[in-house]
XYZ file of C-alpha atoms in Angstrom:
681
model
C 0.066 0.176 0.152
C 1.424 3.191 -0.889
C 2.587 6.209 1.130
C -0.584 8.144 -0.276
C -3.542 5.423 0.127
C -2.278 5.040 3.359
C -2.785 8.488 5.115
C -6.428 8.157 1.658
C -7.329 5.451 4.003
C -6.665 6.801 7.946
C -7.794 10.233 7.941
C -11.067 9.262 7.107
C -11.722 6.846 9.864
C -11.795 10.268 11.467
C -13.516 12.413 9.027
C -15.792 14.167 11.528
C -16.606 16.890 14.372
C -16.882 14.631 17.532
C -14.143 14.041 18.674
C -13.043 14.591 22.447
C -9.575 16.586 23.179
C -7.849 12.584 24.285
C -8.130 11.858 20.558
C -7.584 14.807 19.109
C -4.125 15.017 20.746
C -3.449 11.057 19.476
C -4.561 11.853 16.081
C -2.046 14.900 15.968
C 0.013 13.440 17.259
C -0.517 10.321 15.327
C -0.757 12.066 11.748
C 2.976 13.423 12.375
C 3.950 9.783 12.746
C 2.420 9.014 9.824
C 3.607 12.777 7.509
C 6.993 11.496 8.691
C 5.475 7.284 7.299
C 6.976 5.296 10.398
C 3.479 3.791 10.482
C 5.106 1.407 13.407
C 4.600 4.979 15.107
C 1.165 5.590 14.894
C 0.386 2.131 17.273
C 3.395 2.875 19.842
C 1.985 6.314 20.243
C -1.447 4.701 20.414
C 0.524 2.266 22.671
C 1.270 5.102 24.963
C -1.929 7.957 24.240
C -4.420 5.364 26.826
C -4.703 5.049 30.088
C -6.104 1.466 31.878
C -7.701 -0.009 28.377
C -9.863 -1.157 26.219
C -12.347 -3.640 25.721
C -15.381 -4.375 23.305
C -17.977 -6.714 24.746
C -19.822 -8.245 22.373
C -23.380 -9.241 23.433
C -26.966 -11.193 23.115
C -29.256 -12.006 25.238
C -32.989 -13.554 24.690
C -31.451 -16.344 22.047
C -34.481 -18.548 22.174
C -34.118 -20.098 18.830
C -37.442 -20.949 16.436
C -37.704 -20.824 12.638
C -36.320 -17.575 12.007
C -33.194 -18.908 13.640
C -32.314 -21.059 10.861
C -31.393 -17.490 8.699
C -30.541 -16.180 11.656
C -28.170 -17.379 13.542
C -25.897 -17.851 11.179
C -26.227 -14.005 10.385
C -25.262 -13.532 13.895
C -21.945 -15.454 13.672
C -21.316 -13.259 10.244
C -21.914 -9.784 12.147
C -20.813 -10.967 15.864
C -17.050 -12.366 13.463
C -16.925 -9.509 11.130
C -16.814 -7.364 14.611
C -14.526 -9.416 16.030
C -11.898 -9.288 14.064
C -12.860 -6.008 12.474
C -8.735 -4.191 10.562
C -10.409 -1.018 9.199
C -6.929 0.677 9.000
C -5.427 -3.231 7.731
C -2.160 -4.069 9.988
C -3.101 -7.456 9.874
C -4.437 -6.676 13.031
C -8.061 -6.586 14.989
C -8.928 -2.860 15.951
C -9.710 -4.091 19.456
C -8.277 -6.701 21.118
C -9.336 -6.584 23.528
C -12.630 -8.853 23.128
C -15.560 -10.295 25.592
C -18.253 -12.884 23.759
C -21.225 -12.435 27.199
C -25.082 -13.437 26.521
C -27.409 -12.222 29.438
C -29.432 -15.636 29.634
C -32.316 -17.849 27.893
C -29.850 -18.780 25.300
C -32.594 -21.031 24.241
C -36.165 -22.328 24.642
C -38.453 -24.518 23.541
C -39.509 -24.278 20.000
C -39.596 -26.411 16.206
C -36.015 -25.062 16.243
C -35.001 -27.309 19.483
C -36.906 -30.198 19.412
C -35.254 -30.770 15.990
C -32.573 -31.444 17.477
C -33.345 -34.946 18.892
C -34.001 -35.949 16.180
C -30.020 -34.734 14.318
C -28.009 -34.310 17.535
C -29.809 -37.214 19.805
C -31.094 -34.840 22.402
C -33.300 -31.705 22.115
C -31.745 -28.615 22.087
C -28.098 -29.830 21.344
C -27.970 -28.388 18.571
C -28.266 -24.731 20.330
C -26.026 -25.917 22.283
C -23.791 -26.128 19.652
C -24.318 -22.875 17.873
C -23.218 -20.824 21.353
C -20.254 -22.578 20.972
C -19.291 -21.613 18.018
C -20.018 -18.295 18.821
C -17.840 -18.477 21.603
C -19.679 -17.474 24.247
C -16.809 -16.652 27.313
C -19.984 -17.281 29.708
C -24.233 -16.815 29.687
C -26.638 -15.951 33.008
C -29.441 -18.041 33.443
C -31.775 -17.533 32.116
C -35.604 -17.962 32.990
C -36.597 -20.037 29.615
C -33.163 -22.203 30.699
C -36.133 -24.878 32.827
C -39.226 -24.502 30.749
C -38.394 -28.435 30.293
C -36.975 -29.187 33.745
C -33.484 -28.423 35.165
C -32.745 -32.621 34.059
C -33.151 -31.180 30.685
C -30.658 -28.380 31.634
C -28.138 -31.380 32.992
C -28.317 -32.619 29.574
C -27.308 -29.700 27.447
C -25.190 -28.870 30.036
C -22.877 -32.170 30.361
C -20.753 -33.600 27.546
C -21.373 -36.560 26.688
C -19.490 -39.444 24.422
C -21.030 -37.790 20.925
C -21.477 -34.573 22.301
C -20.111 -31.420 23.609
C -22.423 -29.882 26.178
C -21.119 -26.220 26.890
C -18.313 -25.153 26.023
C -18.613 -22.163 29.172
C -19.782 -21.632 32.653
C -24.001 -20.669 32.920
C -24.167 -18.304 35.681
C -25.626 -17.265 38.881
C -25.679 -15.458 41.757
C -28.749 -15.961 42.960
C -29.961 -19.301 42.322
C -28.637 -22.173 44.736
C -28.433 -25.016 42.614
C -27.299 -27.269 45.666
C -31.324 -28.111 45.610
C -31.800 -29.608 43.621
C -30.636 -33.780 42.387
C -29.969 -32.751 38.882
C -27.609 -29.257 38.961
C -25.933 -29.631 42.317
C -23.300 -31.834 41.317
C -22.567 -29.806 38.138
C -21.309 -26.870 40.436
C -18.532 -25.666 40.870
C -16.282 -23.057 43.176
C -17.183 -19.145 42.517
C -14.286 -17.404 41.625
C -12.204 -19.900 38.623
C -11.593 -18.827 34.807
C -14.112 -19.588 32.449
C -12.422 -21.743 29.914
C -11.489 -23.571 33.577
C -14.865 -24.678 33.385
C -16.919 -25.674 30.882
C -19.718 -28.085 31.681
C -19.841 -26.135 35.085
C -22.144 -23.973 37.032
C -21.095 -21.668 38.566
C -21.731 -17.211 40.515
C -19.572 -15.942 39.399
C -16.004 -16.394 36.576
C -12.881 -14.430 35.442
C -12.042 -13.965 32.532
C -7.992 -12.954 31.020
C -7.914 -11.324 28.480
C -4.808 -10.236 26.499
C -3.319 -11.106 30.661
C -6.309 -8.158 32.416
C -8.336 -10.147 34.121
C -12.088 -9.151 34.118
C -15.197 -10.549 36.633
C -18.062 -11.807 35.507
C -21.204 -12.354 36.848
C -24.544 -14.060 36.627
C -28.103 -13.104 37.767
C -31.618 -14.386 37.197
C -35.496 -12.537 37.431
C -36.254 -13.999 40.999
C -39.832 -14.527 39.706
C -38.209 -17.701 37.976
C -40.125 -20.356 39.912
C -43.743 -18.701 38.729
C -42.236 -18.091 35.214
C -40.779 -21.575 34.914
C -39.541 -24.400 35.912
C -36.694 -24.844 38.043
C -37.643 -28.215 39.800
C -34.871 -28.147 43.707
C -33.021 -24.708 42.317
C -33.960 -22.446 45.314
C -34.271 -19.121 44.211
C -33.295 -16.140 45.631
C -34.469 -13.631 47.639
C -37.443 -15.945 48.076
C -39.661 -12.827 47.929
C -39.702 -10.991 45.568
C -41.691 -7.233 44.020
C -40.838 -6.383 41.141
C -42.948 -2.716 42.403
C -40.825 -2.769 45.547
C -37.973 -0.700 46.375
C -36.698 -3.191 49.573
C -37.254 -6.931 46.751
C -35.391 -4.982 44.390
C -32.064 -3.808 47.287
C -32.208 -7.302 49.045
C -31.552 -8.869 45.536
C -29.101 -5.968 45.426
C -27.644 -6.925 47.663
C -27.923 -11.158 47.296
C -25.505 -9.684 43.826
C -23.327 -7.146 45.599
C -22.340 -9.905 48.072
C -20.597 -12.325 44.929
C -19.109 -8.717 43.654
C -17.260 -8.481 46.777
C -16.112 -11.959 47.501
C -14.529 -11.835 44.302
C -12.908 -8.944 44.898
C -11.563 -9.398 47.397
C -9.889 -12.246 46.473
C -8.824 -10.823 43.892
C -7.374 -7.832 44.325
C -5.855 -7.226 41.130
C -8.822 -7.130 39.414
C -11.137 -4.151 38.943
C -13.811 -4.653 36.161
C -17.110 -6.160 36.598
C -19.385 -6.851 34.038
C -22.992 -8.381 35.796
C -24.961 -10.763 32.897
C -28.790 -9.829 34.569
C -31.820 -11.502 33.120
C -34.059 -9.595 35.695
C -37.138 -9.910 32.328
C -37.580 -5.410 32.638
C -34.699 -3.324 32.178
C -36.468 -1.152 34.375
C -35.515 -3.739 36.983
C -31.263 -3.844 35.414
C -30.988 0.496 36.100
C -32.951 0.225 38.998
C -29.758 -1.933 39.998
C -27.255 -0.384 38.559
C -27.776 2.762 41.066
C -26.871 -0.298 43.795
C -24.287 -1.796 43.299
C -20.929 -1.009 43.948
C -18.190 -2.721 42.181
C -20.051 -3.675 38.540
C -18.902 -1.365 35.419
C -21.042 -2.548 33.192
C -24.547 -4.542 32.777
C -26.023 -7.059 30.290
C -29.110 -6.653 30.646
C -32.091 -10.527 30.004
C -35.332 -10.926 29.365
C -36.905 -7.657 27.505
C -35.943 -7.359 24.741
C -35.368 -3.578 24.583
C -33.799 -2.486 21.408
C -31.339 0.162 23.064
C -29.799 2.108 20.334
C -28.833 5.678 18.880
C -29.796 7.725 16.156
C -25.859 6.063 13.993
C -28.019 2.525 14.523
C -29.177 0.531 10.684
C -32.168 -0.718 12.605
C -34.048 -3.715 10.700
C -36.746 -2.912 9.166
C -40.238 -1.444 11.188
C -37.699 -1.754 14.702
C -37.620 1.200 16.957
C -35.392 2.181 19.520
C -35.955 1.684 22.977
C -34.231 3.841 24.209
C -30.224 4.906 23.867
C -27.541 2.546 23.918
C -25.570 2.789 26.664
C -27.746 3.800 29.678
C -25.479 5.342 31.569
C -26.145 5.463 35.082
C -24.437 6.905 38.656
C -23.155 3.375 40.581
C -24.278 3.692 44.535
C -20.213 3.719 44.392
C -20.171 7.116 42.627
C -18.779 5.795 39.349
C -20.800 5.486 36.229
C -22.147 2.157 34.759
C -23.239 1.010 31.863
C -26.505 -1.108 30.554
C -26.722 -2.043 27.347
C -29.089 -5.075 25.544
C -30.423 -5.332 22.592
C -33.924 -7.164 21.057
C -33.309 -11.371 21.387
C -34.101 -13.070 19.112
C -30.644 -13.221 17.014
C -31.297 -9.930 15.362
C -28.636 -8.147 17.128
C -25.190 -8.457 18.334
C -24.769 -6.213 20.953
C -21.024 -4.360 20.373
C -19.376 -1.226 23.715
C -16.442 -0.469 23.070
C -15.087 2.117 26.176
C -12.517 2.482 27.675
C -11.649 2.080 31.033
C -9.452 4.796 34.024
C -6.062 2.714 35.588
C -8.541 2.627 38.267
C -11.005 0.563 36.273
C -14.265 2.525 36.113
C -15.519 3.142 32.675
C -14.785 5.803 31.191
C -19.076 6.969 29.418
C -17.414 9.267 26.594
C -14.772 7.937 25.573
C -17.862 5.603 24.075
C -17.855 6.398 19.856
C -21.674 6.022 19.018
C -21.112 5.220 15.736
C -18.550 1.750 17.247
C -21.136 1.076 19.860
C -24.322 0.202 19.435
C -26.851 -2.176 17.972
C -25.803 -4.355 14.202
C -28.704 -5.477 12.849
C -28.896 -9.382 11.747
C -30.042 -8.977 8.550
C -28.888 -9.536 4.630
C -28.127 -5.144 5.263
C -26.205 -5.707 8.948
C -23.769 -8.997 7.380
C -23.545 -7.215 4.143
C -22.794 -3.738 6.418
C -19.668 -5.218 7.919
C -18.413 -7.663 4.906
C -19.620 -10.593 7.570
C -19.307 -14.306 6.240
C -21.744 -16.949 8.318
C -19.320 -19.731 10.971
C -19.285 -22.698 8.670
C -20.566 -25.269 11.991
C -23.344 -22.811 11.813
C -24.724 -22.399 8.861
C -24.159 -26.862 8.538
C -25.844 -27.008 12.131
C -28.892 -25.141 10.862
C -29.309 -26.504 7.597
C -29.522 -30.552 9.255
C -32.095 -28.699 11.629
C -33.772 -27.403 8.658
C -34.448 -30.244 7.327
C -36.131 -31.986 10.052
C -38.372 -28.896 10.666
C -39.671 -28.654 6.746
C -40.761 -31.919 6.791
C -42.993 -30.509 9.402
C -43.788 -27.184 7.277
C -46.175 -30.294 4.970
C -48.710 -31.185 6.952
C -51.398 -28.504 7.222
C -53.703 -28.612 9.433
C -56.527 -24.973 8.439
C -55.975 -21.638 6.169
C -56.003 -18.443 6.992
C -56.758 -14.670 4.989
C -55.350 -12.623 7.715
C -51.699 -12.169 9.619
C -51.979 -13.640 12.980
C -50.917 -11.858 15.571
C -48.664 -13.755 17.788
C -46.126 -10.685 18.652
C -44.275 -10.282 21.846
C -45.064 -6.034 22.420
C -48.823 -7.408 21.053
C -49.856 -10.392 22.823
C -49.107 -9.398 26.460
C -50.871 -5.861 26.379
C -54.004 -6.726 25.077
C -55.938 -8.438 22.829
C -54.905 -10.332 19.376
C -56.567 -12.733 16.493
C -54.013 -15.351 17.434
C -54.939 -14.189 21.209
C -58.617 -15.162 20.748
C -57.536 -18.350 18.679
C -55.690 -20.084 21.289
C -57.870 -19.474 23.166
C -61.076 -20.346 21.024
C -59.000 -23.569 20.139
C -58.696 -24.422 23.533
C -61.982 -23.869 25.176
C -63.851 -26.126 22.600
C -61.696 -28.798 22.511
C -62.701 -28.325 26.996
C -65.952 -28.771 26.370
C -65.327 -31.420 24.442
C -63.766 -33.915 27.542
C -67.031 -31.534 29.914
C -69.830 -29.526 27.882
C -69.795 -27.415 31.423
C -66.923 -25.470 30.345
C -67.899 -21.861 29.364
C -64.365 -19.214 29.234
C -60.574 -20.258 28.373
C -58.171 -18.578 30.089
C -55.258 -18.599 28.730
C -51.770 -15.879 28.825
C -50.114 -13.877 26.084
C -46.821 -14.532 27.208
C -47.277 -18.669 25.931
C -47.292 -17.516 22.828
C -43.815 -16.902 21.073
C -44.124 -16.346 17.665
C -46.770 -14.626 15.183
C -48.655 -17.353 12.375
C -47.553 -16.111 8.779
C -45.257 -13.064 7.617
C -44.600 -9.255 7.117
C -42.569 -7.255 5.507
C -42.997 -3.674 4.054
C -42.798 -1.561 0.719
C -39.685 -1.556 -0.864
C -37.276 1.671 0.508
C -39.888 1.442 3.961
C -38.542 0.740 7.541
C -41.366 3.051 9.332
C -43.503 0.854 11.082
C -46.324 2.416 10.294
C -45.858 1.526 6.691
C -45.801 -1.763 7.404
C -46.914 -5.041 5.166
C -49.217 -8.280 7.302
C -50.069 -11.264 5.400
C -50.651 -14.801 5.622
C -48.245 -17.824 6.216
C -45.951 -18.272 2.987
C -46.234 -20.791 0.709
C -43.237 -23.590 1.213
C -43.404 -25.408 -2.660
C -40.761 -28.269 -1.380
C -43.019 -29.289 1.798
C -45.962 -28.799 -0.223
C -47.372 -25.716 1.379
C -49.227 -23.098 -0.613
C -50.171 -19.389 0.698
C -52.209 -18.835 3.901
C -51.583 -22.994 4.671
C -51.216 -23.335 8.350
C -48.376 -26.400 9.523
C -47.702 -28.208 12.173
C -44.004 -26.354 11.404
C -46.498 -22.599 12.457
C -48.663 -24.206 15.298
C -45.548 -25.648 16.987
C -43.754 -21.556 16.279
C -45.869 -20.084 17.622
C -47.257 -22.787 20.890
C -43.404 -23.749 21.533
C -44.301 -24.749 24.869
C -47.510 -27.044 23.451
C -49.233 -26.194 27.851
C -51.094 -28.554 28.689
C -54.471 -27.649 29.556
C -56.338 -28.853 32.934
C -60.204 -28.112 33.412
C -60.282 -25.955 36.053
C -63.700 -25.346 38.611
C -64.404 -21.087 40.084
C -66.780 -19.207 42.272
C -67.234 -15.788 41.337
C -65.051 -13.994 43.393
C -62.057 -15.979 42.464
C -63.094 -15.600 38.626
C -62.650 -11.891 39.429
C -59.612 -11.910 41.077
C -57.639 -13.423 38.780
C -59.118 -11.687 36.045
C -57.495 -9.731 38.609
C -54.293 -10.534 38.670
C -54.485 -11.393 34.723
C -53.463 -7.386 34.568
C -52.539 -6.551 37.777
C -48.818 -6.064 35.923
C -49.898 -3.982 32.884
C -47.541 -0.764 33.321
C -45.143 1.608 30.579
C -43.415 0.084 29.407
C -43.407 -3.208 30.495
C -44.776 -6.364 28.738
C -45.739 -8.735 31.603
C -45.984 -12.741 30.506
C -48.919 -12.950 32.642
C -51.523 -10.463 30.163
C -53.845 -13.334 29.445
C -55.753 -13.918 25.294
C -59.584 -15.305 26.511
C -62.804 -17.105 24.962
C -66.342 -16.982 26.838
C -66.121 -13.503 28.983
C -65.119 -9.799 27.691
C -64.150 -7.205 30.381
C -63.297 -4.219 31.046
C -59.570 -3.262 32.832
C -58.106 0.744 34.440
C -54.678 0.771 34.021
C -54.619 3.648 36.052
C -55.549 1.901 39.008
C -53.679 -0.113 41.758
C -52.866 -3.316 40.325
C -56.376 -6.262 42.026
C -58.077 -2.527 41.573
C -58.457 -2.603 38.069
C -61.896 -4.892 37.020
C -64.788 -2.585 35.672
C -67.035 -4.900 33.675
C -66.756 -8.722 33.615
C -68.925 -10.717 31.252
C -69.748 -14.093 30.706
C -70.845 -15.259 27.411
C -72.187 -18.284 25.301
C -71.074 -19.277 22.164
C -73.060 -16.790 20.002
C -71.344 -13.356 21.687
C -74.434 -13.315 23.590
C -74.584 -12.367 27.818
C -74.996 -14.833 30.172
C -74.346 -14.135 33.420
C -72.795 -10.735 34.758
C -70.362 -10.897 37.221
C -69.005 -7.256 37.571
C -69.899 -4.190 37.268
C -68.823 -0.882 38.066
C -66.621 -2.112 40.053
C -68.155 -4.623 42.041
C -68.941 -8.188 42.559
C -72.469 -9.148 40.635
C -73.980 -11.791 42.580
C -73.676 -14.615 44.874
C -70.481 -14.274 45.019
C -69.874 -18.616 45.178
C -72.165 -19.411 42.156
C -69.873 -21.565 39.800
C -68.084 -21.106 36.791
C -65.876 -24.672 34.679
C -62.732 -23.002 32.768
C -60.334 -24.568 31.169
C -56.067 -23.239 30.929
C -53.140 -23.988 30.755
C -51.702 -26.393 33.852
C -48.836 -23.936 33.704
C -51.101 -21.388 34.352
C -53.184 -23.864 37.435
C -49.497 -25.028 39.159
C -49.421 -20.761 40.156
C -47.025 -20.281 37.405
C -47.297 -16.169 36.564
C -48.200 -16.487 39.714
C -51.876 -16.636 38.749
C -54.756 -17.455 41.598
C -56.887 -20.773 40.173
C -57.946 -23.100 42.585
C -56.916 -26.061 42.771
C -61.780 -27.226 43.380
C -62.407 -30.244 40.282
C -59.050 -29.883 38.799
C -58.675 -31.803 35.631
C -55.528 -32.224 33.782
C -56.174 -33.994 29.748
C -52.428 -34.592 29.344
C -49.322 -35.224 30.560
C -45.638 -35.488 28.993
C -45.639 -38.523 29.393
C -48.603 -39.477 26.565
C -48.857 -42.984 24.393
C -48.010 -41.897 21.098
C -49.724 -44.867 20.021
C -53.170 -43.710 21.370
C -53.180 -40.257 20.506
C -56.104 -39.334 18.396
C -58.126 -36.613 16.076
C -56.061 -35.362 13.299
C -53.284 -34.026 14.674
C -51.025 -36.729 15.983
C -47.316 -34.574 16.174
C -48.687 -33.078 19.518
C -50.740 -34.916 22.453
C -53.623 -35.447 23.147
C -55.397 -32.567 25.490
C -52.608 -30.458 24.690
C -52.534 -26.863 23.455
C -50.550 -27.255 19.670
C -52.494 -30.456 20.111
C -55.945 -28.131 20.105
C -55.356 -25.356 17.566
C -54.603 -27.820 15.171
C -58.534 -30.106 15.791
C -59.718 -26.845 16.505
C -58.225 -25.375 12.867
C -58.886 -28.648 11.343
C -63.163 -29.258 11.873
C -63.522 -24.645 11.278
C -61.048 -23.395 9.428
C -60.002 -26.968 6.739
C -62.079 -25.478 3.643
C -63.318 -21.786 4.620
C -59.968 -19.787 5.586
C -60.107 -17.962 9.095
C -60.548 -14.125 8.436
C -60.553 -12.426 11.903
C -58.345 -9.316 11.133
C -55.970 -8.358 13.706
C -57.677 -4.188 15.146
C -55.783 -2.090 17.861
C -56.226 -2.269 21.336
C -59.225 0.848 20.501
C -61.148 -1.566 18.769
C -60.602 -4.653 21.128
C -64.292 -6.153 22.978
C -62.921 -9.691 25.159
C -59.850 -7.368 26.399
C -60.880 -3.407 26.624
C -58.584 -1.128 28.519
C -60.106 2.450 29.271
C -57.525 3.596 28.994
C -57.991 3.639 24.738
C -61.117 2.843 24.233
C -64.092 3.102 26.031
C -66.289 0.567 28.703
C -68.443 -1.040 26.155
C -69.104 -4.819 27.907
C -72.373 -4.442 28.135
């Protein structure tokens, strides 16, 4: 490369006005060396000018591979590896050699992607772990979805076997005690060890040495874990936790602080700490940031909050939910950065930050043109010149063959897009929520004709059935075009067909159905609970989707006192019972209603207060596959996937489903009085 070429490329990197004094000083001195032709001196000056340490943190959370991950996981690898190996000045060295790759949890989730691994790799979820290994994660925190299939599955995925390496990284959580769980107790290892020396293990904390610099990494998991997942015998601390209670959040911070302090006391040479916090709502991570000492960066998780700055190109239709990163003042007076991105392998988060000699981050060293959210769509891959990792491509291609076979099993049709967007099913009524609740009600009536109500949680709906796209050149969310499912000629699927794959991807947990009896007072309590967590910016998984009833609520009133109207309706929409009017219980509070819900909720999941009276579980995990009935035998009788497949086959095989999704201002089953008038009656 000629001297003029070097000079041109060098100065083009600094053709901007946002240089701070330190950068300007380095640029001037470096320019002198460059003009003298001594390019080796540039690196020497750069090293001399740099005080402290520069870290490149590449991060994500909520990978939760569903069907879209067949493309997005390889793309994620392309973007991540391009950023890790970026060499702008082409000197043969990475621009940021001090790189960490971390995740704050929910690295996998029950889905067609996860279950296809059983066929391909001899165990469900193994493909997910093989992808995480190939991506090079140094450590991952436990989220809630790791436990959805029980601690036995967690142990199976972490352990190495003859034909499967398990996790090549440790899993972390400081506020979970695994010694009380029979499946996971043997995987626990002492805290504060080098991550590279404890693959396949569980700890509260670990150390990752990056080019001689030791960095402490601590994990933490939402204390609501027991109500939103299935952690078996794992002890969750603090045992009492309300995310709106400052004292409870302080107790959680104290649990985390104990392990931070212990690690730093035993390793006085360490002055850099990263917390991987899977708290479900980024507001909690922000509160923790202000309560902790000695922590420099928090990688948030569980909320799928897309933090980005104005220089970041987002995937079409996405919006930033806040500036990347969020800077707070920690309890020790030092700045602390909170970072997060959207999940599902859709973005790579990148934080490049300087630490001073005392290990304190320097916020104004964070350049928004470098740090932020990097989209993993085709345009994002092209922008960084990335190439998908060959190992990950091979894994997804193998899983794809199994998954495509499911796309040829057809059960119904739809003329409309079925809305399963996280932000919608957790805050408002949607047409997919209605359809699945109706399906559960119809199947339940076969077992008990007295069933009149269906209640499920929006958090159990994990994806849309259909596609969304945008007009050429548009990136505005209001321009979105929502369409029914696409055709798949290879599988024999036509446009508008709903397949086994569509159903399994949308209802990934495939909860069993449970019949329960509620009196009027208990029904009111259940509905009050279903909307109790609604708050600005929150997307609670407990938010309901219903059939056989309609109600209105005021989210501005205190939790537990929000329901204004509640009625029971028959199949034709006629009111057959008034339960609540003007926020007061009507009639005999002990009159009873038969209802169908998910066994997860009947067991207290998401904190639901379902009574235990006259409970009937319609399915079990060990259902005999040879005894399954009906057209849909891919899922157990009485399970949620089976209910939807059978309902579609009975009602929408010839005449497509046609209920358009509407905005919350037009919702009728679940009426938010902040957005519309009460027309329940």
